[in-house]
Short mmCIF file of N, CA and C in Angstrom, two decimals:
data_model
loop_
_atom_site.label_atom_id
_atom_site.label_comp_id
_atom_site.label_asym_id
_atom_site.label_seq_id
_atom_site.Cartn_x
_atom_site.Cartn_y
_atom_site.Cartn_z
N UNK A 1046 28.20 -165.72 65.54
CA UNK A 1046 28.21 -166.62 66.67
C UNK A 1046 27.38 -167.85 66.31
N UNK A 1047 27.91 -169.01 66.61
CA UNK A 1047 27.24 -170.27 66.30
C UNK A 1047 26.42 -170.75 67.50
N UNK A 1048 25.19 -171.16 67.27
CA UNK A 1048 24.35 -171.68 68.34
C UNK A 1048 24.52 -173.19 68.39
N UNK A 1049 24.86 -173.70 69.55
CA UNK A 1049 25.02 -175.15 69.71
C UNK A 1049 23.66 -175.79 69.91
N UNK A 1050 23.62 -177.11 69.79
CA UNK A 1050 22.36 -177.83 70.00
C UNK A 1050 21.83 -177.61 71.41
N UNK A 1051 22.73 -177.57 72.38
CA UNK A 1051 22.31 -177.40 73.77
C UNK A 1051 21.70 -176.02 73.96
N UNK A 1052 22.37 -174.96 73.47
CA UNK A 1052 21.82 -173.63 73.67
C UNK A 1052 20.55 -173.42 72.87
N UNK A 1053 20.44 -174.01 71.69
CA UNK A 1053 19.22 -173.90 70.91
C UNK A 1053 18.06 -174.60 71.62
N UNK A 1054 18.34 -175.75 72.21
CA UNK A 1054 17.32 -176.46 72.97
C UNK A 1054 16.88 -175.64 74.18
N UNK A 1055 17.85 -175.06 74.88
CA UNK A 1055 17.52 -174.22 76.04
C UNK A 1055 16.66 -173.03 75.60
N UNK A 1056 17.00 -172.41 74.47
CA UNK A 1056 16.21 -171.28 73.97
C UNK A 1056 14.79 -171.72 73.63
N UNK A 1057 14.66 -172.90 73.06
CA UNK A 1057 13.33 -173.41 72.73
C UNK A 1057 12.50 -173.63 73.99
N UNK A 1058 13.11 -174.21 75.02
CA UNK A 1058 12.37 -174.41 76.27
C UNK A 1058 11.97 -173.09 76.90
N UNK A 1059 12.86 -172.08 76.84
CA UNK A 1059 12.52 -170.77 77.39
C UNK A 1059 11.36 -170.17 76.63
N UNK A 1060 11.36 -170.29 75.31
CA UNK A 1060 10.28 -169.75 74.51
C UNK A 1060 8.97 -170.47 74.82
N UNK A 1061 9.02 -171.78 74.98
CA UNK A 1061 7.81 -172.53 75.29
C UNK A 1061 7.31 -172.24 76.69
N UNK A 1062 8.20 -171.78 77.57
CA UNK A 1062 7.82 -171.52 78.95
C UNK A 1062 7.10 -170.21 79.14
N UNK A 1063 6.92 -169.43 78.08
CA UNK A 1063 6.22 -168.17 78.26
C UNK A 1063 4.78 -168.43 78.65
N UNK A 1064 4.25 -167.56 79.47
CA UNK A 1064 2.95 -167.81 80.08
C UNK A 1064 1.83 -167.11 79.34
N UNK A 1065 0.63 -167.53 79.70
CA UNK A 1065 -0.54 -166.90 79.13
C UNK A 1065 -1.38 -166.22 80.20
N UNK A 1066 -1.23 -166.60 81.46
CA UNK A 1066 -2.03 -166.00 82.52
C UNK A 1066 -1.38 -164.71 82.98
N UNK A 1067 -2.16 -163.68 83.09
CA UNK A 1067 -1.63 -162.38 83.50
C UNK A 1067 -2.59 -161.75 84.51
N UNK A 1068 -2.23 -160.57 84.95
CA UNK A 1068 -3.07 -159.82 85.86
C UNK A 1068 -4.17 -159.14 85.03
N UNK A 1069 -5.34 -159.68 85.03
CA UNK A 1069 -6.43 -159.18 84.19
C UNK A 1069 -6.80 -157.75 84.57
N UNK A 1070 -7.12 -156.91 83.57
CA UNK A 1070 -7.54 -155.53 83.88
C UNK A 1070 -8.75 -155.54 84.80
N UNK A 1071 -8.84 -154.53 85.62
CA UNK A 1071 -9.92 -154.43 86.58
C UNK A 1071 -10.46 -153.01 86.56
N UNK A 1072 -11.71 -152.86 86.20
CA UNK A 1072 -12.32 -151.53 86.10
C UNK A 1072 -12.34 -150.80 87.43
N UNK A 1073 -12.24 -151.54 88.54
CA UNK A 1073 -12.27 -150.92 89.86
C UNK A 1073 -10.91 -150.35 90.28
N UNK A 1074 -9.86 -150.61 89.49
CA UNK A 1074 -8.53 -150.10 89.84
C UNK A 1074 -8.51 -148.57 89.81
N UNK A 1075 -7.78 -148.00 90.75
CA UNK A 1075 -7.48 -146.57 90.68
C UNK A 1075 -6.45 -146.39 89.55
N UNK A 1076 -6.19 -145.16 89.13
CA UNK A 1076 -5.16 -144.95 88.09
C UNK A 1076 -3.79 -145.53 88.48
N UNK A 1077 -3.40 -145.38 89.74
CA UNK A 1077 -2.11 -145.92 90.17
C UNK A 1077 -2.13 -147.45 90.19
N UNK A 1078 -3.23 -148.04 90.63
CA UNK A 1078 -3.34 -149.49 90.62
C UNK A 1078 -3.31 -150.03 89.20
N UNK A 1079 -3.92 -149.32 88.26
CA UNK A 1079 -3.89 -149.74 86.86
C UNK A 1079 -2.46 -149.73 86.32
N UNK A 1080 -1.65 -148.78 86.75
CA UNK A 1080 -0.25 -148.73 86.32
C UNK A 1080 0.51 -149.92 86.90
N UNK A 1081 0.31 -150.21 88.18
CA UNK A 1081 0.97 -151.37 88.79
C UNK A 1081 0.53 -152.65 88.10
N UNK A 1082 -0.75 -152.77 87.78
CA UNK A 1082 -1.27 -153.95 87.10
C UNK A 1082 -0.67 -154.08 85.70
N UNK A 1083 -0.44 -152.97 85.02
CA UNK A 1083 0.19 -153.01 83.69
C UNK A 1083 1.60 -153.60 83.80
N UNK A 1084 2.31 -153.25 84.86
CA UNK A 1084 3.65 -153.82 85.09
C UNK A 1084 3.54 -155.34 85.29
N UNK A 1085 2.62 -155.76 86.13
CA UNK A 1085 2.45 -157.19 86.38
C UNK A 1085 2.06 -157.93 85.11
N UNK A 1086 1.21 -157.33 84.30
CA UNK A 1086 0.84 -157.94 83.04
C UNK A 1086 2.07 -158.10 82.14
N UNK A 1087 2.94 -157.10 82.14
CA UNK A 1087 4.16 -157.15 81.31
C UNK A 1087 5.12 -158.23 81.79
N UNK A 1088 5.11 -158.55 83.09
CA UNK A 1088 5.94 -159.65 83.57
C UNK A 1088 5.59 -160.95 82.85
N UNK A 1089 4.31 -161.13 82.56
CA UNK A 1089 3.83 -162.36 81.95
C UNK A 1089 3.84 -162.27 80.42
N UNK A 1090 3.42 -161.14 79.88
CA UNK A 1090 3.26 -161.01 78.43
C UNK A 1090 4.55 -160.62 77.72
N UNK A 1091 5.49 -160.04 78.45
CA UNK A 1091 6.76 -159.53 77.90
C UNK A 1091 6.52 -158.39 76.92
N UNK A 1092 5.44 -157.67 77.13
CA UNK A 1092 5.12 -156.48 76.34
C UNK A 1092 5.01 -155.31 77.32
N UNK A 1093 6.04 -154.49 77.35
CA UNK A 1093 6.10 -153.39 78.31
C UNK A 1093 5.54 -152.09 77.74
N UNK A 1094 4.92 -152.14 76.57
CA UNK A 1094 4.46 -150.91 75.91
C UNK A 1094 3.43 -150.13 76.73
N UNK A 1095 2.69 -150.80 77.60
CA UNK A 1095 1.66 -150.12 78.40
C UNK A 1095 2.15 -149.73 79.79
N UNK A 1096 3.45 -149.95 80.07
CA UNK A 1096 3.98 -149.67 81.41
C UNK A 1096 4.69 -148.32 81.40
N UNK A 1097 4.13 -147.32 82.09
CA UNK A 1097 4.78 -146.02 82.13
C UNK A 1097 5.84 -145.96 83.24
N UNK A 1098 7.09 -145.93 82.85
CA UNK A 1098 8.19 -145.77 83.80
C UNK A 1098 8.71 -144.35 83.74
N UNK A 1099 9.07 -143.79 84.88
CA UNK A 1099 9.81 -142.53 84.89
C UNK A 1099 11.18 -142.82 84.26
N UNK A 1100 11.78 -141.83 83.59
CA UNK A 1100 13.08 -142.07 82.96
C UNK A 1100 14.13 -142.60 83.93
N UNK A 1101 14.08 -142.14 85.17
CA UNK A 1101 15.08 -142.55 86.18
C UNK A 1101 14.52 -143.57 87.16
N UNK A 1102 13.53 -144.35 86.73
CA UNK A 1102 12.91 -145.36 87.60
C UNK A 1102 13.94 -146.38 88.07
N UNK A 1103 13.69 -146.91 89.27
CA UNK A 1103 14.59 -147.93 89.83
C UNK A 1103 13.76 -149.10 90.35
N UNK A 1104 14.44 -150.26 90.46
CA UNK A 1104 13.81 -151.45 91.03
C UNK A 1104 14.82 -152.12 91.94
N UNK A 1105 14.36 -152.50 93.13
CA UNK A 1105 15.18 -153.22 94.10
C UNK A 1105 14.48 -154.53 94.39
N UNK A 1106 15.21 -155.63 94.22
CA UNK A 1106 14.66 -156.96 94.43
C UNK A 1106 15.46 -157.65 95.52
N UNK A 1107 14.80 -157.96 96.61
CA UNK A 1107 15.43 -158.63 97.76
C UNK A 1107 16.71 -157.89 98.16
N UNK A 1108 16.64 -156.57 98.19
CA UNK A 1108 17.77 -155.75 98.62
C UNK A 1108 18.81 -155.46 97.55
N UNK A 1109 18.69 -156.05 96.37
CA UNK A 1109 19.65 -155.82 95.28
C UNK A 1109 19.01 -154.96 94.20
N UNK A 1110 19.73 -153.96 93.77
CA UNK A 1110 19.21 -153.08 92.72
C UNK A 1110 19.25 -153.81 91.38
N UNK A 1111 18.08 -154.01 90.78
CA UNK A 1111 17.99 -154.73 89.51
C UNK A 1111 17.46 -153.84 88.39
N UNK A 1112 17.09 -152.62 88.72
CA UNK A 1112 16.59 -151.68 87.72
C UNK A 1112 17.20 -150.32 87.94
N UNK A 1113 17.71 -149.73 86.85
CA UNK A 1113 18.46 -148.47 86.94
C UNK A 1113 17.83 -147.33 86.17
N UNK A 1114 16.89 -147.63 85.26
CA UNK A 1114 16.23 -146.58 84.49
C UNK A 1114 14.95 -147.15 83.88
N UNK A 1115 14.06 -146.27 83.50
CA UNK A 1115 12.84 -146.71 82.85
C UNK A 1115 13.11 -147.49 81.57
N UNK A 1116 13.98 -146.98 80.69
CA UNK A 1116 14.26 -147.74 79.46
C UNK A 1116 14.85 -149.12 79.74
N UNK A 1117 15.72 -149.24 80.72
CA UNK A 1117 16.31 -150.53 81.04
C UNK A 1117 15.25 -151.48 81.61
N UNK A 1118 14.37 -150.98 82.47
CA UNK A 1118 13.31 -151.82 83.03
C UNK A 1118 12.37 -152.31 81.92
N UNK A 1119 12.03 -151.44 80.99
CA UNK A 1119 11.19 -151.85 79.86
C UNK A 1119 11.88 -152.91 79.02
N UNK A 1120 13.15 -152.70 78.72
CA UNK A 1120 13.90 -153.67 77.91
C UNK A 1120 13.98 -155.02 78.61
N UNK A 1121 14.20 -155.00 79.92
CA UNK A 1121 14.25 -156.26 80.67
C UNK A 1121 12.92 -157.00 80.61
N UNK A 1122 11.81 -156.26 80.80
CA UNK A 1122 10.49 -156.91 80.75
C UNK A 1122 10.25 -157.55 79.39
N UNK A 1123 10.71 -156.92 78.34
CA UNK A 1123 10.46 -157.43 77.00
C UNK A 1123 11.45 -158.50 76.56
N UNK A 1124 12.69 -158.41 77.01
CA UNK A 1124 13.73 -159.29 76.47
C UNK A 1124 14.51 -160.09 77.50
N UNK A 1125 14.31 -159.82 78.78
CA UNK A 1125 15.11 -160.47 79.81
C UNK A 1125 14.79 -161.94 79.98
N UNK A 1126 15.84 -162.76 79.90
CA UNK A 1126 15.66 -164.20 80.08
C UNK A 1126 15.09 -164.53 81.45
N UNK A 1127 15.38 -163.69 82.46
CA UNK A 1127 14.89 -163.95 83.81
C UNK A 1127 13.37 -163.92 83.89
N UNK A 1128 12.71 -163.27 82.90
CA UNK A 1128 11.25 -163.19 82.90
C UNK A 1128 10.60 -164.24 82.00
N UNK A 1129 11.35 -164.89 81.16
CA UNK A 1129 10.79 -165.85 80.20
C UNK A 1129 10.23 -167.09 80.87
N UNK A 1130 10.64 -167.38 82.08
CA UNK A 1130 10.16 -168.57 82.77
C UNK A 1130 8.86 -168.31 83.55
N UNK A 1131 8.41 -167.06 83.56
CA UNK A 1131 7.17 -166.75 84.28
C UNK A 1131 5.99 -167.31 83.51
N UNK A 1132 5.21 -168.15 84.20
CA UNK A 1132 4.03 -168.76 83.59
C UNK A 1132 2.74 -168.03 83.94
N UNK A 1133 2.71 -167.37 85.08
CA UNK A 1133 1.48 -166.67 85.43
C UNK A 1133 1.55 -166.07 86.82
N UNK A 1134 0.58 -165.20 87.06
CA UNK A 1134 0.41 -164.53 88.34
C UNK A 1134 -0.99 -164.88 88.83
N UNK A 1135 -1.12 -165.17 90.11
CA UNK A 1135 -2.44 -165.50 90.67
C UNK A 1135 -2.56 -164.98 92.09
N UNK A 1136 -3.77 -164.98 92.57
CA UNK A 1136 -4.09 -164.54 93.93
C UNK A 1136 -3.59 -163.12 94.21
N UNK A 1137 -3.77 -162.25 93.24
CA UNK A 1137 -3.30 -160.86 93.35
C UNK A 1137 -4.20 -160.05 94.27
N UNK A 1138 -3.58 -159.33 95.19
CA UNK A 1138 -4.27 -158.32 95.98
C UNK A 1138 -3.47 -157.03 95.87
N UNK A 1139 -4.17 -155.90 95.94
CA UNK A 1139 -3.52 -154.59 95.86
C UNK A 1139 -4.11 -153.68 96.92
N UNK A 1140 -3.24 -152.80 97.42
CA UNK A 1140 -3.69 -151.75 98.32
C UNK A 1140 -2.96 -150.47 97.92
N UNK A 1141 -3.55 -149.36 98.30
CA UNK A 1141 -2.98 -148.06 97.92
C UNK A 1141 -3.02 -147.11 99.09
N UNK A 1142 -1.93 -146.37 99.24
CA UNK A 1142 -1.85 -145.33 100.25
C UNK A 1142 -1.04 -144.18 99.68
N UNK A 1143 -1.69 -143.05 99.45
CA UNK A 1143 -1.00 -141.92 98.84
C UNK A 1143 -0.51 -142.29 97.45
N UNK A 1144 0.78 -142.11 97.20
CA UNK A 1144 1.32 -142.43 95.88
C UNK A 1144 1.96 -143.81 95.83
N UNK A 1145 1.65 -144.66 96.82
CA UNK A 1145 2.23 -145.99 96.91
C UNK A 1145 1.16 -147.08 96.70
N UNK A 1146 1.48 -148.01 95.81
CA UNK A 1146 0.62 -149.17 95.58
C UNK A 1146 1.42 -150.40 95.99
N UNK A 1147 0.82 -151.23 96.83
CA UNK A 1147 1.46 -152.48 97.25
C UNK A 1147 0.67 -153.64 96.66
N UNK A 1148 1.41 -154.53 95.98
CA UNK A 1148 0.80 -155.72 95.39
C UNK A 1148 1.34 -156.95 96.11
N UNK A 1149 0.50 -157.94 96.21
CA UNK A 1149 0.90 -159.22 96.81
C UNK A 1149 0.30 -160.31 95.93
N UNK A 1150 1.15 -161.25 95.50
CA UNK A 1150 0.66 -162.28 94.59
C UNK A 1150 1.56 -163.50 94.59
N UNK A 1151 1.06 -164.56 93.98
CA UNK A 1151 1.85 -165.76 93.74
C UNK A 1151 2.27 -165.74 92.28
N UNK A 1152 3.52 -166.07 92.03
CA UNK A 1152 4.07 -166.10 90.68
C UNK A 1152 4.56 -167.51 90.39
N UNK A 1153 4.04 -168.09 89.32
CA UNK A 1153 4.42 -169.45 88.92
C UNK A 1153 5.47 -169.37 87.82
N UNK A 1154 6.50 -170.20 87.93
CA UNK A 1154 7.54 -170.27 86.90
C UNK A 1154 7.68 -171.70 86.42
N UNK A 1155 8.19 -171.84 85.21
CA UNK A 1155 8.42 -173.17 84.66
C UNK A 1155 8.89 -173.08 83.23
N UNK A 1156 9.00 -174.23 82.60
CA UNK A 1156 9.38 -174.30 81.20
C UNK A 1156 8.50 -175.32 80.49
N UNK A 1157 8.28 -175.06 79.21
CA UNK A 1157 7.52 -175.97 78.36
C UNK A 1157 6.17 -176.34 78.97
N UNK A 1158 5.54 -175.37 79.66
CA UNK A 1158 4.22 -175.62 80.23
C UNK A 1158 4.24 -176.40 81.54
N UNK A 1159 5.41 -176.75 82.03
CA UNK A 1159 5.54 -177.51 83.28
C UNK A 1159 5.95 -176.54 84.38
N UNK A 1160 5.10 -176.43 85.42
CA UNK A 1160 5.42 -175.53 86.52
C UNK A 1160 6.56 -176.12 87.34
N UNK A 1161 7.55 -175.28 87.61
CA UNK A 1161 8.70 -175.71 88.41
C UNK A 1161 8.64 -175.19 89.84
N UNK A 1162 8.22 -173.95 89.99
CA UNK A 1162 8.20 -173.37 91.33
C UNK A 1162 7.18 -172.24 91.41
N UNK A 1163 6.77 -171.96 92.61
CA UNK A 1163 5.89 -170.82 92.89
C UNK A 1163 6.56 -170.00 93.98
N UNK A 1164 6.53 -168.68 93.81
CA UNK A 1164 7.06 -167.78 94.82
C UNK A 1164 5.98 -166.78 95.19
N UNK A 1165 6.07 -166.31 96.41
CA UNK A 1165 5.16 -165.27 96.91
C UNK A 1165 5.89 -163.95 96.80
N UNK A 1166 5.27 -162.98 96.16
CA UNK A 1166 5.93 -161.70 95.92
C UNK A 1166 5.09 -160.56 96.48
N UNK A 1167 5.77 -159.65 97.13
CA UNK A 1167 5.18 -158.37 97.51
C UNK A 1167 6.00 -157.30 96.82
N UNK A 1168 5.34 -156.46 96.03
CA UNK A 1168 6.03 -155.37 95.36
C UNK A 1168 5.36 -154.07 95.76
N UNK A 1169 6.19 -153.11 96.10
CA UNK A 1169 5.71 -151.79 96.45
C UNK A 1169 6.13 -150.83 95.35
N UNK A 1170 5.16 -150.19 94.75
CA UNK A 1170 5.38 -149.25 93.65
C UNK A 1170 5.17 -147.83 94.17
N UNK A 1171 6.11 -146.95 93.91
CA UNK A 1171 5.90 -145.53 94.17
C UNK A 1171 5.58 -144.90 92.82
N UNK A 1172 4.37 -144.35 92.72
CA UNK A 1172 3.87 -143.78 91.47
C UNK A 1172 3.41 -142.35 91.80
N UNK A 1173 4.34 -141.38 91.76
CA UNK A 1173 4.00 -140.02 92.17
C UNK A 1173 2.86 -139.39 91.38
N UNK A 1174 2.87 -139.53 90.07
CA UNK A 1174 1.81 -138.92 89.26
C UNK A 1174 1.25 -139.97 88.31
N UNK A 1175 1.93 -140.20 87.21
CA UNK A 1175 1.40 -141.11 86.20
C UNK A 1175 2.46 -142.06 85.65
N UNK A 1176 3.55 -142.27 86.42
CA UNK A 1176 4.58 -143.22 85.99
C UNK A 1176 5.26 -143.82 87.22
N UNK A 1177 5.78 -145.02 87.03
CA UNK A 1177 6.45 -145.73 88.12
C UNK A 1177 7.82 -145.10 88.38
N UNK A 1178 8.03 -144.68 89.62
CA UNK A 1178 9.32 -144.11 90.02
C UNK A 1178 10.21 -145.19 90.64
N UNK A 1179 9.64 -145.97 91.56
CA UNK A 1179 10.42 -147.03 92.20
C UNK A 1179 9.56 -148.27 92.39
N UNK A 1180 10.25 -149.41 92.38
CA UNK A 1180 9.62 -150.70 92.70
C UNK A 1180 10.55 -151.37 93.70
N UNK A 1181 9.97 -151.85 94.78
CA UNK A 1181 10.73 -152.65 95.74
C UNK A 1181 10.02 -153.99 95.89
N UNK A 1182 10.77 -155.08 95.66
CA UNK A 1182 10.19 -156.40 95.65
C UNK A 1182 10.81 -157.29 96.72
N UNK A 1183 9.95 -158.04 97.40
CA UNK A 1183 10.41 -159.10 98.29
C UNK A 1183 9.84 -160.41 97.74
N UNK A 1184 10.67 -161.44 97.77
CA UNK A 1184 10.30 -162.71 97.18
C UNK A 1184 10.51 -163.81 98.23
N UNK A 1185 9.48 -164.63 98.42
CA UNK A 1185 9.55 -165.71 99.39
C UNK A 1185 9.15 -167.01 98.70
N UNK A 1186 9.98 -168.03 98.76
CA UNK A 1186 9.59 -169.32 98.18
C UNK A 1186 8.34 -169.87 98.86
N UNK A 1187 7.49 -170.53 98.09
CA UNK A 1187 6.32 -171.20 98.63
C UNK A 1187 6.66 -172.67 98.74
N UNK A 1188 6.56 -173.19 99.95
CA UNK A 1188 6.92 -174.58 100.16
C UNK A 1188 5.76 -175.51 99.98
#
């Protein structure tokens, strides 16, 4: 397959748009919160090696199923173009109730170091023991 100048340029901008800001580790996190934080870190770093997914893990984003298995979710975090525009996560808060961790944060996206948009995200993680079983995400544009 031949890469055209336009697609090569687009790939370069996507590569330059990768972020450096992530959800910093926090010693005060519970084990479940640390797992949720590892997922958030992988959104920014594109390294899912520290994210424990159940084999049959699922993800629902704004009512649409976007994750069908742990291996697919890991592959998407590492290679999905939809994540390459993420520049960073900020203003993170987390709460926990039973086996559920709820995160709320702002996510900045852009290319080549230029921020294009910010969205407000709430993600609810069900983590029964030591791996993510389900993620449900709601996304709201920040005006």
